[in-house]
mmCIF file of C-alpha atoms and ligand atoms in Angstrom:
data_model
loop_
_atom_site.group_PDB
_atom_site.id
_atom_site.type_symbol
_atom_site.label_atom_id
_atom_site.label_comp_id
_atom_site.label_asym_id
_atom_site.label_seq_id
_atom_site.Cartn_x
_atom_site.Cartn_y
_atom_site.Cartn_z
ATOM 1 C CA UNK M 13 -206.656 133.838 -14.640
ATOM 2 C CA UNK M 14 -209.342 136.340 -15.379
ATOM 3 C CA UNK M 15 -209.768 136.405 -19.019
ATOM 4 C CA UNK M 16 -212.374 138.426 -21.177
ATOM 5 C CA UNK M 17 -212.523 138.139 -24.394
ATOM 6 C CA UNK M 18 -214.519 140.237 -26.880
ATOM 7 C CA UNK M 19 -216.692 141.432 -24.134
ATOM 8 C CA UNK M 20 -219.923 143.474 -25.396
ATOM 9 C CA UNK M 21 -222.572 144.647 -23.040
ATOM 10 C CA UNK M 22 -225.842 145.469 -24.578
ATOM 11 C CA UNK M 23 -228.446 147.267 -22.832
ATOM 12 C CA UNK M 24 -231.981 148.637 -24.452
ATOM 13 C CA UNK M 25 -229.773 148.227 -28.096
ATOM 14 C CA UNK M 26 -227.259 150.570 -26.719
ATOM 15 C CA UNK M 27 -223.965 149.155 -26.590
ATOM 16 C CA UNK M 28 -222.740 150.236 -23.451
ATOM 17 C CA UNK M 29 -219.468 148.364 -23.625
ATOM 18 C CA UNK M 30 -217.812 147.228 -26.944
ATOM 19 C CA UNK M 31 -214.849 144.431 -27.698
ATOM 20 C CA UNK M 32 -213.097 144.667 -24.260
ATOM 21 C CA UNK M 33 -210.524 142.071 -23.763
ATOM 22 C CA UNK M 34 -209.054 142.202 -20.502
ATOM 23 C CA UNK M 35 -206.688 139.219 -18.120
ATOM 24 C CA UNK M 36 -205.533 139.448 -15.005
ATOM 25 C CA UNK M 37 -202.936 136.615 -13.717
ATOM 26 C CA UNK M 38 -202.630 135.412 -10.394
ATOM 27 C CA UNK M 39 -200.080 137.850 -8.476
ATOM 28 C CA UNK M 40 -200.823 140.191 -11.027
ATOM 29 C CA UNK M 41 -202.528 143.889 -9.957
ATOM 30 C CA UNK M 42 -204.744 145.436 -12.869
ATOM 31 C CA UNK M 43 -206.363 148.427 -13.350
ATOM 32 C CA UNK M 44 -209.777 150.125 -15.044
ATOM 33 C CA UNK M 45 -209.311 153.631 -15.014
ATOM 34 C CA UNK M 46 -211.550 156.051 -16.741
ATOM 35 C CA UNK M 47 -213.919 158.482 -16.223
ATOM 36 C CA UNK M 48 -217.586 157.892 -14.471
ATOM 37 C CA UNK M 49 -219.797 156.193 -17.109
ATOM 38 C CA UNK M 50 -217.035 154.622 -18.902
ATOM 39 C CA UNK M 51 -217.945 151.420 -18.397
ATOM 40 C CA UNK M 52 -216.056 150.181 -15.654
ATOM 41 C CA UNK M 53 -218.676 148.842 -13.309
ATOM 42 C CA UNK M 54 -220.532 146.757 -15.822
ATOM 43 C CA UNK M 55 -217.383 145.509 -16.895
ATOM 44 C CA UNK M 56 -216.177 144.269 -13.376
ATOM 45 C CA UNK M 57 -220.313 143.062 -12.597
ATOM 46 C CA UNK M 58 -220.226 141.236 -15.884
ATOM 47 C CA UNK M 59 -217.176 138.834 -14.765
ATOM 48 C CA UNK M 60 -218.826 137.653 -12.130
ATOM 49 C CA UNK M 61 -222.318 137.490 -14.025
ATOM 50 C CA UNK M 62 -223.850 140.015 -11.205
ATOM 51 C CA UNK M 63 -225.433 142.421 -14.171
ATOM 52 C CA UNK M 64 -228.977 142.660 -13.024
ATOM 53 C CA UNK M 65 -231.598 141.363 -15.869
ATOM 54 C CA UNK M 66 -232.121 143.568 -18.966
ATOM 55 C CA UNK M 67 -228.156 143.355 -19.893
ATOM 56 C CA UNK M 68 -227.042 141.166 -22.790
ATOM 57 C CA UNK M 69 -223.653 140.106 -22.436
ATOM 58 C CA UNK M 70 -221.493 138.429 -25.745
ATOM 59 C CA UNK M 71 -217.845 137.511 -25.921
ATOM 60 C CA UNK M 72 -216.623 135.130 -23.054
ATOM 61 C CA UNK M 73 -215.094 135.485 -19.553
ATOM 62 C CA UNK M 74 -213.268 132.500 -18.040
ATOM 63 C CA UNK M 75 -211.962 132.439 -14.972
ATOM 64 C CA UNK M 76 -209.025 129.771 -14.676
ATOM 65 C CA UNK M 77 -210.137 128.327 -18.035
ATOM 66 C CA UNK M 78 -213.954 128.003 -17.100
ATOM 67 C CA UNK M 79 -216.607 129.615 -19.006
ATOM 68 C CA UNK M 80 -218.573 131.837 -16.758
ATOM 69 C CA UNK M 81 -221.774 132.185 -19.130
ATOM 70 C CA UNK M 82 -221.821 128.344 -19.248
ATOM 71 C CA UNK M 83 -222.177 128.008 -15.233
ATOM 72 C CA UNK M 84 -225.551 128.413 -13.382
ATOM 73 C CA UNK M 85 -226.001 130.452 -10.411
ATOM 74 C CA UNK M 86 -225.965 127.359 -8.157
ATOM 75 C CA UNK M 87 -222.450 126.572 -9.579
ATOM 76 C CA UNK M 88 -221.541 130.220 -9.817
ATOM 77 C CA UNK M 89 -222.298 130.682 -5.956
ATOM 78 C CA UNK M 90 -220.682 127.244 -4.925
ATOM 79 C CA UNK M 91 -217.648 127.214 -6.902
ATOM 80 C CA UNK M 92 -216.696 130.749 -8.027
ATOM 81 C CA UNK M 93 -218.135 133.644 -6.224
ATOM 82 C CA UNK M 94 -215.693 134.316 -2.574
ATOM 83 C CA UNK M 95 -213.889 131.005 -3.403
ATOM 84 C CA UNK M 96 -212.246 132.249 -6.405
ATOM 85 C CA UNK M 97 -213.078 135.434 -7.249
ATOM 86 C CA UNK M 98 -214.129 137.904 -4.582
ATOM 87 C CA UNK M 99 -215.552 141.579 -4.943
ATOM 88 C CA UNK M 100 -215.402 144.425 -2.835
ATOM 89 C CA UNK M 101 -217.810 147.675 -3.636
ATOM 90 C CA UNK M 102 -217.421 151.247 -3.217
ATOM 91 C CA UNK M 103 -220.325 151.459 -0.708
ATOM 92 C CA UNK M 104 -219.630 148.686 2.091
ATOM 93 C CA UNK M 105 -223.224 149.817 4.007
ATOM 94 C CA UNK M 106 -224.987 148.399 0.646
ATOM 95 C CA UNK M 107 -223.120 144.792 0.960
ATOM 96 C CA UNK M 108 -223.399 144.404 4.498
ATOM 97 C CA UNK M 109 -226.387 143.350 6.476
ATOM 98 C CA UNK M 110 -227.169 146.369 8.937
ATOM 99 C CA UNK M 111 -229.122 143.927 11.176
ATOM 100 C CA UNK M 112 -226.243 141.285 12.069
ATOM 101 C CA UNK M 113 -223.080 141.729 14.054
ATOM 102 C CA UNK M 114 -219.866 141.850 11.463
ATOM 103 C CA UNK M 115 -218.108 138.744 12.758
ATOM 104 C CA UNK M 116 -221.308 136.932 12.181
ATOM 105 C CA UNK M 117 -221.507 138.148 8.890
ATOM 106 C CA UNK M 118 -218.522 137.083 7.934
ATOM 107 C CA UNK M 119 -218.960 133.829 9.869
ATOM 108 C CA UNK M 120 -221.898 133.355 7.314
ATOM 109 C CA UNK M 121 -220.134 133.953 4.220
ATOM 110 C CA UNK M 122 -217.563 131.497 5.720
ATOM 111 C CA UNK M 123 -220.201 128.425 6.304
ATOM 112 C CA UNK M 124 -221.920 129.311 3.354
ATOM 113 C CA UNK M 125 -219.208 128.859 1.286
ATOM 114 C CA UNK M 126 -216.760 126.719 2.973
ATOM 115 C CA UNK M 127 -219.174 124.622 4.967
ATOM 116 C CA UNK M 128 -216.830 125.069 7.663
ATOM 117 C CA UNK M 129 -217.747 125.655 11.290
ATOM 118 C CA UNK M 130 -214.927 124.445 12.929
ATOM 119 C CA UNK M 131 -212.613 127.178 15.124
ATOM 120 C CA UNK M 132 -215.207 129.321 13.108
ATOM 121 C CA UNK M 133 -214.288 132.682 15.568
ATOM 122 C CA UNK M 134 -210.435 132.394 15.938
ATOM 123 C CA UNK M 135 -210.357 132.462 12.029
ATOM 124 C CA UNK M 136 -212.921 135.924 11.913
ATOM 125 C CA UNK M 137 -210.763 137.270 14.429
ATOM 126 C CA UNK M 138 -208.069 136.338 12.718
ATOM 127 C CA UNK M 139 -209.148 137.565 9.363
ATOM 128 C CA UNK M 140 -210.157 140.967 11.232
ATOM 129 C CA UNK M 141 -206.808 141.805 12.509
ATOM 130 C CA UNK M 142 -205.753 140.608 9.093
ATOM 131 C CA UNK M 143 -207.795 143.937 7.658
ATOM 132 C CA UNK M 144 -205.916 145.587 10.081
ATOM 133 C CA UNK M 145 -209.123 146.331 12.345
ATOM 134 C CA UNK M 146 -208.180 147.234 15.676
ATOM 135 C CA UNK M 147 -209.580 145.596 18.616
ATOM 136 C CA UNK M 148 -210.518 142.965 16.897
ATOM 137 C CA UNK M 149 -212.647 140.800 19.300
ATOM 138 C CA UNK M 150 -214.640 144.129 20.261
ATOM 139 C CA UNK M 151 -215.374 144.796 16.693
ATOM 140 C CA UNK M 152 -216.775 141.258 16.176
ATOM 141 C CA UNK M 153 -219.302 142.338 18.226
ATOM 142 C CA UNK M 154 -220.197 145.527 16.358
ATOM 143 C CA UNK M 155 -223.070 146.062 13.911
ATOM 144 C CA UNK M 156 -222.145 147.961 10.771
ATOM 145 C CA UNK M 157 -223.448 151.504 11.884
ATOM 146 C CA UNK M 158 -221.085 151.453 14.557
ATOM 147 C CA UNK M 159 -218.472 151.607 12.328
ATOM 148 C CA UNK M 160 -216.770 154.384 10.214
ATOM 149 C CA UNK M 161 -216.552 153.824 6.095
ATOM 150 C CA UNK M 162 -213.009 153.261 6.287
ATOM 151 C CA UNK M 163 -213.565 150.140 8.813
ATOM 152 C CA UNK M 164 -216.682 149.062 7.361
ATOM 153 C CA UNK M 165 -214.376 148.896 4.230
ATOM 154 C CA UNK M 166 -211.972 146.756 6.138
ATOM 155 C CA UNK M 167 -214.860 144.429 6.790
ATOM 156 C CA UNK M 168 -215.690 144.158 3.324
ATOM 157 C CA UNK M 169 -211.857 143.264 2.824
ATOM 158 C CA UNK M 170 -211.780 140.920 5.538
ATOM 159 C CA UNK M 171 -214.705 138.943 4.183
ATOM 160 C CA UNK M 172 -213.428 139.481 0.645
ATOM 161 C CA UNK M 173 -210.400 137.645 1.529
ATOM 162 C CA UNK M 174 -212.222 135.108 3.911
ATOM 163 C CA UNK M 175 -212.155 132.201 1.525
ATOM 164 C CA UNK M 176 -209.043 132.592 0.024
ATOM 165 C CA UNK M 177 -209.611 133.703 -3.433
ATOM 166 C CA UNK M 178 -207.077 133.441 -6.567
ATOM 167 C CA UNK M 179 -208.814 137.127 -7.193
ATOM 168 C CA UNK M 180 -210.064 140.318 -6.045
ATOM 169 C CA UNK M 181 -212.602 142.985 -7.871
ATOM 170 C CA UNK M 182 -212.307 146.000 -6.248
ATOM 171 C CA UNK M 183 -214.744 148.378 -7.571
ATOM 172 C CA UNK M 184 -214.320 151.928 -6.300
ATOM 173 C CA UNK M 185 -213.069 150.857 -2.618
ATOM 174 C CA UNK M 186 -211.610 154.074 -1.510
ATOM 175 C CA UNK M 187 -213.819 157.017 -3.925
ATOM 176 C CA UNK M 188 -216.222 157.205 -0.981
ATOM 177 C CA UNK M 189 -213.462 157.774 1.953
ATOM 178 C CA UNK M 190 -211.235 160.625 2.905
ATOM 179 C CA UNK M 191 -207.373 160.892 1.577
ATOM 180 C CA UNK M 192 -206.050 159.988 4.654
ATOM 181 C CA UNK M 193 -208.422 156.174 4.715
ATOM 182 C CA UNK M 194 -207.979 155.879 1.129
ATOM 183 C CA UNK M 195 -204.039 155.629 1.270
ATOM 184 C CA UNK M 196 -204.402 153.205 4.167
ATOM 185 C CA UNK M 197 -206.977 151.267 2.634
ATOM 186 C CA UNK M 198 -204.746 150.878 -0.534
ATOM 187 C CA UNK M 199 -201.815 150.010 1.626
ATOM 188 C CA UNK M 200 -203.677 147.192 3.389
ATOM 189 C CA UNK M 201 -204.781 145.872 -0.433
ATOM 190 C CA UNK M 202 -201.463 146.166 -1.498
ATOM 191 C CA UNK M 203 -199.942 143.981 1.132
ATOM 192 C CA UNK M 204 -203.112 141.599 1.174
ATOM 193 C CA UNK M 205 -202.274 140.639 -2.095
ATOM 194 C CA UNK M 206 -198.675 140.774 -2.285
ATOM 195 C CA UNK M 207 -198.663 137.932 0.856
ATOM 196 C CA UNK M 208 -201.077 135.649 -0.714
ATOM 197 C CA UNK M 209 -200.411 136.503 -4.160
ATOM 198 C CA UNK M 210 -204.110 137.277 -5.295
ATOM 199 C CA UNK M 211 -204.647 138.881 -8.793
ATOM 200 C CA UNK M 212 -206.364 142.279 -8.221
ATOM 201 C CA UNK M 213 -208.573 144.328 -10.682
ATOM 202 C CA UNK M 214 -208.655 147.515 -9.189
ATOM 203 C CA UNK M 215 -211.085 150.009 -10.498
ATOM 204 C CA UNK M 216 -211.083 153.736 -10.272
ATOM 205 C CA UNK M 217 -211.761 157.099 -11.992
ATOM 206 C CA UNK M 218 -208.375 158.651 -10.165
ATOM 207 C CA UNK M 219 -205.068 157.279 -12.095
ATOM 208 C CA UNK M 220 -203.084 158.775 -9.103
ATOM 209 C CA UNK M 221 -204.640 156.096 -6.879
ATOM 210 C CA UNK M 222 -204.607 153.680 -9.594
ATOM 211 C CA UNK M 223 -200.790 154.634 -10.002
ATOM 212 C CA UNK M 224 -200.139 153.390 -6.461
ATOM 213 C CA UNK M 225 -202.161 150.078 -6.686
ATOM 214 C CA UNK M 226 -201.682 148.139 -9.911
ATOM 215 C CA UNK M 227 -198.940 146.943 -12.795
ATOM 216 C CA UNK M 228 -200.987 147.340 -15.671
ATOM 217 C CA UNK M 229 -204.196 149.184 -16.650
ATOM 218 C CA UNK M 230 -206.776 149.385 -19.028
ATOM 219 C CA UNK M 231 -208.051 152.955 -19.552
ATOM 220 C CA UNK M 232 -211.612 153.328 -20.821
ATOM 221 C CA UNK M 233 -213.784 155.689 -22.444
ATOM 222 C CA UNK M 234 -217.467 155.484 -23.754
ATOM 223 C CA UNK M 235 -217.102 151.309 -23.360
ATOM 224 C CA UNK M 236 -214.038 151.192 -25.079
ATOM 225 C CA UNK M 237 -210.660 150.496 -23.908
ATOM 226 C CA UNK M 238 -208.579 153.068 -25.314
ATOM 227 C CA UNK M 239 -204.882 152.242 -24.590
ATOM 228 C CA UNK M 240 -203.447 149.584 -22.497
ATOM 229 C CA UNK M 241 -200.111 148.585 -20.776
ATOM 230 C CA UNK M 242 -197.988 148.785 -18.065
ATOM 231 C CA UNK M 243 -199.230 151.780 -15.362
ATOM 232 C CA UNK M 244 -195.435 153.082 -15.297
ATOM 233 C CA UNK M 245 -194.934 153.169 -18.919
ATOM 234 C CA UNK M 246 -198.358 155.119 -19.761
ATOM 235 C CA UNK M 247 -197.839 157.294 -16.809
ATOM 236 C CA UNK M 248 -194.348 158.328 -18.400
ATOM 237 C CA UNK M 249 -195.656 158.508 -21.971
ATOM 238 C CA UNK M 250 -199.226 158.279 -22.742
ATOM 239 C CA UNK M 251 -200.316 157.208 -26.041
ATOM 240 C CA UNK M 252 -203.736 158.167 -26.443
ATOM 241 C CA UNK M 253 -205.001 162.188 -26.206
ATOM 242 C CA UNK M 254 -207.460 160.722 -23.834
ATOM 243 C CA UNK M 255 -205.192 159.188 -21.127
ATOM 244 C CA UNK M 256 -202.945 162.190 -21.342
ATOM 245 C CA UNK M 257 -205.657 164.031 -20.185
ATOM 246 C CA UNK M 258 -206.735 162.125 -17.551
ATOM 247 C CA UNK M 259 -202.855 162.192 -16.611
ATOM 248 C CA UNK M 260 -202.998 166.193 -16.197
ATOM 249 C CA UNK M 261 -205.943 165.655 -13.470
ATOM 250 C CA UNK M 262 -203.867 164.077 -11.230
ATOM 251 C CA UNK M 263 -202.892 166.953 -8.306
ATOM 252 C CA UNK M 264 -199.611 167.797 -8.739
ATOM 253 C CA UNK M 265 -199.451 168.975 -4.808
ATOM 254 C CA UNK M 266 -200.949 167.811 -1.759
ATOM 255 C CA UNK M 267 -202.343 171.329 -0.267
ATOM 256 C CA UNK M 268 -203.555 172.127 2.885
ATOM 257 C CA UNK M 269 -206.598 173.789 1.817
ATOM 258 C CA UNK M 270 -209.061 173.542 -0.744
ATOM 259 C CA UNK M 271 -207.891 173.113 -4.265
ATOM 260 C CA UNK M 272 -209.505 172.566 -7.215
ATOM 261 C CA UNK M 273 -208.942 169.289 -9.410
ATOM 262 C CA UNK M 274 -208.412 169.708 -12.990
ATOM 263 C CA UNK M 275 -210.873 168.426 -15.238
ATOM 264 C CA UNK M 276 -211.123 167.399 -18.360
ATOM 265 C CA UNK M 277 -212.813 169.824 -20.313
ATOM 266 C CA UNK M 278 -216.234 168.558 -21.737
ATOM 267 C CA UNK M 279 -218.232 165.392 -20.648
ATOM 268 C CA UNK M 280 -218.267 161.419 -21.691
ATOM 269 C CA UNK M 281 -220.912 160.697 -24.169
ATOM 270 C CA UNK M 282 -224.423 160.148 -23.317
ATOM 271 C CA UNK M 283 -224.461 156.134 -23.885
ATOM 272 C CA UNK M 284 -228.081 156.916 -25.782
ATOM 273 C CA UNK M 285 -226.371 159.562 -28.156
ATOM 274 C CA UNK M 286 -222.503 158.483 -28.790
ATOM 275 C CA UNK M 287 -220.570 160.234 -31.440
ATOM 276 C CA UNK M 288 -219.890 158.907 -34.668
ATOM 277 C CA UNK M 289 -216.170 157.718 -35.687
ATOM 278 C CA UNK M 290 -213.604 157.684 -32.111
ATOM 279 C CA UNK M 291 -216.045 158.534 -29.169
ATOM 280 C CA UNK M 292 -213.586 160.699 -28.026
ATOM 281 C CA UNK M 293 -213.151 163.235 -30.961
ATOM 282 C CA UNK M 294 -215.515 165.863 -29.930
ATOM 283 C CA UNK M 295 -213.240 166.218 -26.853
ATOM 284 C CA UNK M 296 -209.754 165.684 -28.916
ATOM 285 C CA UNK M 297 -207.215 168.378 -29.553
ATOM 286 C CA UNK M 298 -205.823 166.106 -32.301
ATOM 287 C CA UNK M 299 -208.933 164.713 -33.724
ATOM 288 C CA UNK M 300 -208.860 164.870 -37.531
ATOM 289 C CA UNK M 301 -211.816 164.471 -40.257
ATOM 290 C CA UNK M 302 -211.078 160.514 -40.102
ATOM 291 C CA UNK M 303 -211.634 160.522 -36.516
ATOM 292 C CA UNK M 304 -215.019 161.887 -36.780
ATOM 293 C CA UNK M 305 -216.092 158.774 -39.337
ATOM 294 C CA UNK M 306 -214.186 155.729 -38.087
ATOM 295 C CA UNK M 307 -213.798 153.978 -34.949
ATOM 296 C CA UNK M 308 -209.991 153.391 -34.862
ATOM 297 C CA UNK M 309 -209.471 149.726 -34.113
ATOM 298 C CA UNK M 310 -206.991 149.303 -30.922
ATOM 299 C CA UNK M 311 -203.625 148.301 -32.286
ATOM 300 C CA UNK M 312 -200.266 147.403 -30.609
ATOM 301 C CA UNK M 313 -197.311 149.894 -30.355
ATOM 302 C CA UNK M 314 -194.193 148.718 -28.462
ATOM 303 C CA UNK M 315 -195.985 146.189 -26.159
ATOM 304 C CA UNK M 316 -198.708 148.457 -25.560
ATOM 305 C CA UNK M 317 -202.387 149.060 -26.902
ATOM 306 C CA UNK M 318 -203.878 151.747 -27.957
ATOM 307 C CA UNK M 319 -206.862 152.785 -30.051
ATOM 308 C CA UNK M 320 -206.204 155.935 -31.846
ATOM 309 C CA UNK M 321 -205.248 156.864 -35.613
ATOM 310 C CA UNK M 322 -202.699 159.797 -34.137
ATOM 311 C CA UNK M 323 -201.668 158.425 -31.250
ATOM 312 C CA UNK M 324 -198.619 161.032 -29.445
ATOM 313 C CA UNK M 325 -196.153 158.884 -29.263
ATOM 314 C CA UNK M 326 -194.810 155.353 -30.710
ATOM 315 C CA UNK M 327 -196.681 155.393 -34.275
HETATM 316 N N1 LIG A 13 -228.159 149.478 -14.201
HETATM 317 C C1 LIG A 13 -228.310 150.085 -14.834
HETATM 318 N N2 LIG A 13 -229.337 150.511 -15.678
HETATM 319 C C2 LIG A 13 -228.927 151.118 -17.306
HETATM 320 N N3 LIG A 13 -227.962 151.422 -17.512
HETATM 321 C C3 LIG A 13 -226.386 151.176 -16.981
HETATM 322 C C4 LIG A 13 -227.297 150.705 -15.481
HETATM 323 N N4 LIG A 13 -225.840 150.430 -14.757
HETATM 324 C C5 LIG A 13 -224.976 151.183 -15.960
HETATM 325 N N5 LIG A 13 -225.962 151.777 -16.662
HETATM 326 C C6 LIG A 13 -224.605 152.245 -17.894
HETATM 327 O O1 LIG A 13 -223.940 152.065 -18.558
HETATM 328 C C7 LIG A 13 -222.942 152.743 -18.969
HETATM 329 C C8 LIG A 13 -221.575 152.556 -17.670
HETATM 330 O O2 LIG A 13 -221.656 152.826 -16.542
HETATM 331 P P1 LIG A 13 -220.758 152.537 -15.167
HETATM 332 O O3 LIG A 13 -220.028 150.707 -15.866
HETATM 333 O O4 LIG A 13 -221.796 152.098 -14.224
HETATM 334 O O5 LIG A 13 -219.748 153.312 -15.809
HETATM 335 P P2 LIG A 13 -218.735 153.772 -14.655
HETATM 336 O O6 LIG A 13 -218.541 152.475 -13.719
HETATM 337 O O7 LIG A 13 -216.958 153.815 -15.727
HETATM 338 O O8 LIG A 13 -218.963 154.790 -13.980
HETATM 339 C C9 LIG A 13 -223.419 154.085 -18.334
HETATM 340 O O9 LIG A 13 -223.799 155.087 -19.566
HETATM 341 C C10 LIG A 13 -224.555 154.129 -17.169
HETATM 342 O O10 LIG A 13 -225.583 154.857 -17.567
HETATM 343 MG MG1 LIG A 14 -218.647 152.682 -11.626
#
């Protein structure tokens, strides 16, 4: 299990993530959704202790009961990263070495983390096939720049499953891709995690994507979890006005021509000038005086959680 407890992330005296509690069990598909700047990526990076210098983390992050912040880099690399948890990022190009054939890159990862060399080429080709890469033998010999964005992301997925991790964290893995390729990658990830009973933490700004790949979701805004619960329940009856706004941004019809996506009015507050009280109050149609002054606690309603003084339903 991945277990994040009371996580806060501070950067230059600014609290960019506050009091996040989140769990992912094996076999569970969990989402984090929220607009850009909500703190989704820093939360994900903190799980693997991948935040760059300058970030201060408080609270605890445990993976299979092991506190990540008590492990040194060597142990993290030999025991946790790739083998227990692997991460897929939005931009596969930055994660792939441009000078190495993709087959060799996956081989290196397996040799480094598992020390295994026997039948390595066959293993890599079978991984490429698992990631539904056509002509796996040919693609094995390709360099990253010879592959499309969608194929590169499939290579990242092949790499992510190479050491049979218990968990995969995917941070906006489809955001840079066109809609059709996005659907294909979601289909692939869904099948892979189901087959292997992998726990998935999937991050997206897009509730539509989240609804297709998660069982449970955490809605983040300005560094806070605003709402969490089963994805289908939240989609049907969002309790938080922010969640309702995000869901309203899901395009209803797949048009052929250009379509304008609805957007939530206003912007995510700058971390250096967060509003007082509930950070969403300046954009909230339900806000009252208390919302400007006090931050609501997160509380449980009907097996779900919501951080709001005036939730839409369930109160
Ligand atoms: N490397 C960094 N240095 C300083 N601030 C950062 C860095 N990365 C993220 N932040 C800040 O942390 C906040 C949350 O960012 P992030 O987790 O990237 O949001 P999201 O992934 O939800 O778009 C933002 O205000 C962002 O400006
Ligand atoms: Mg991000």
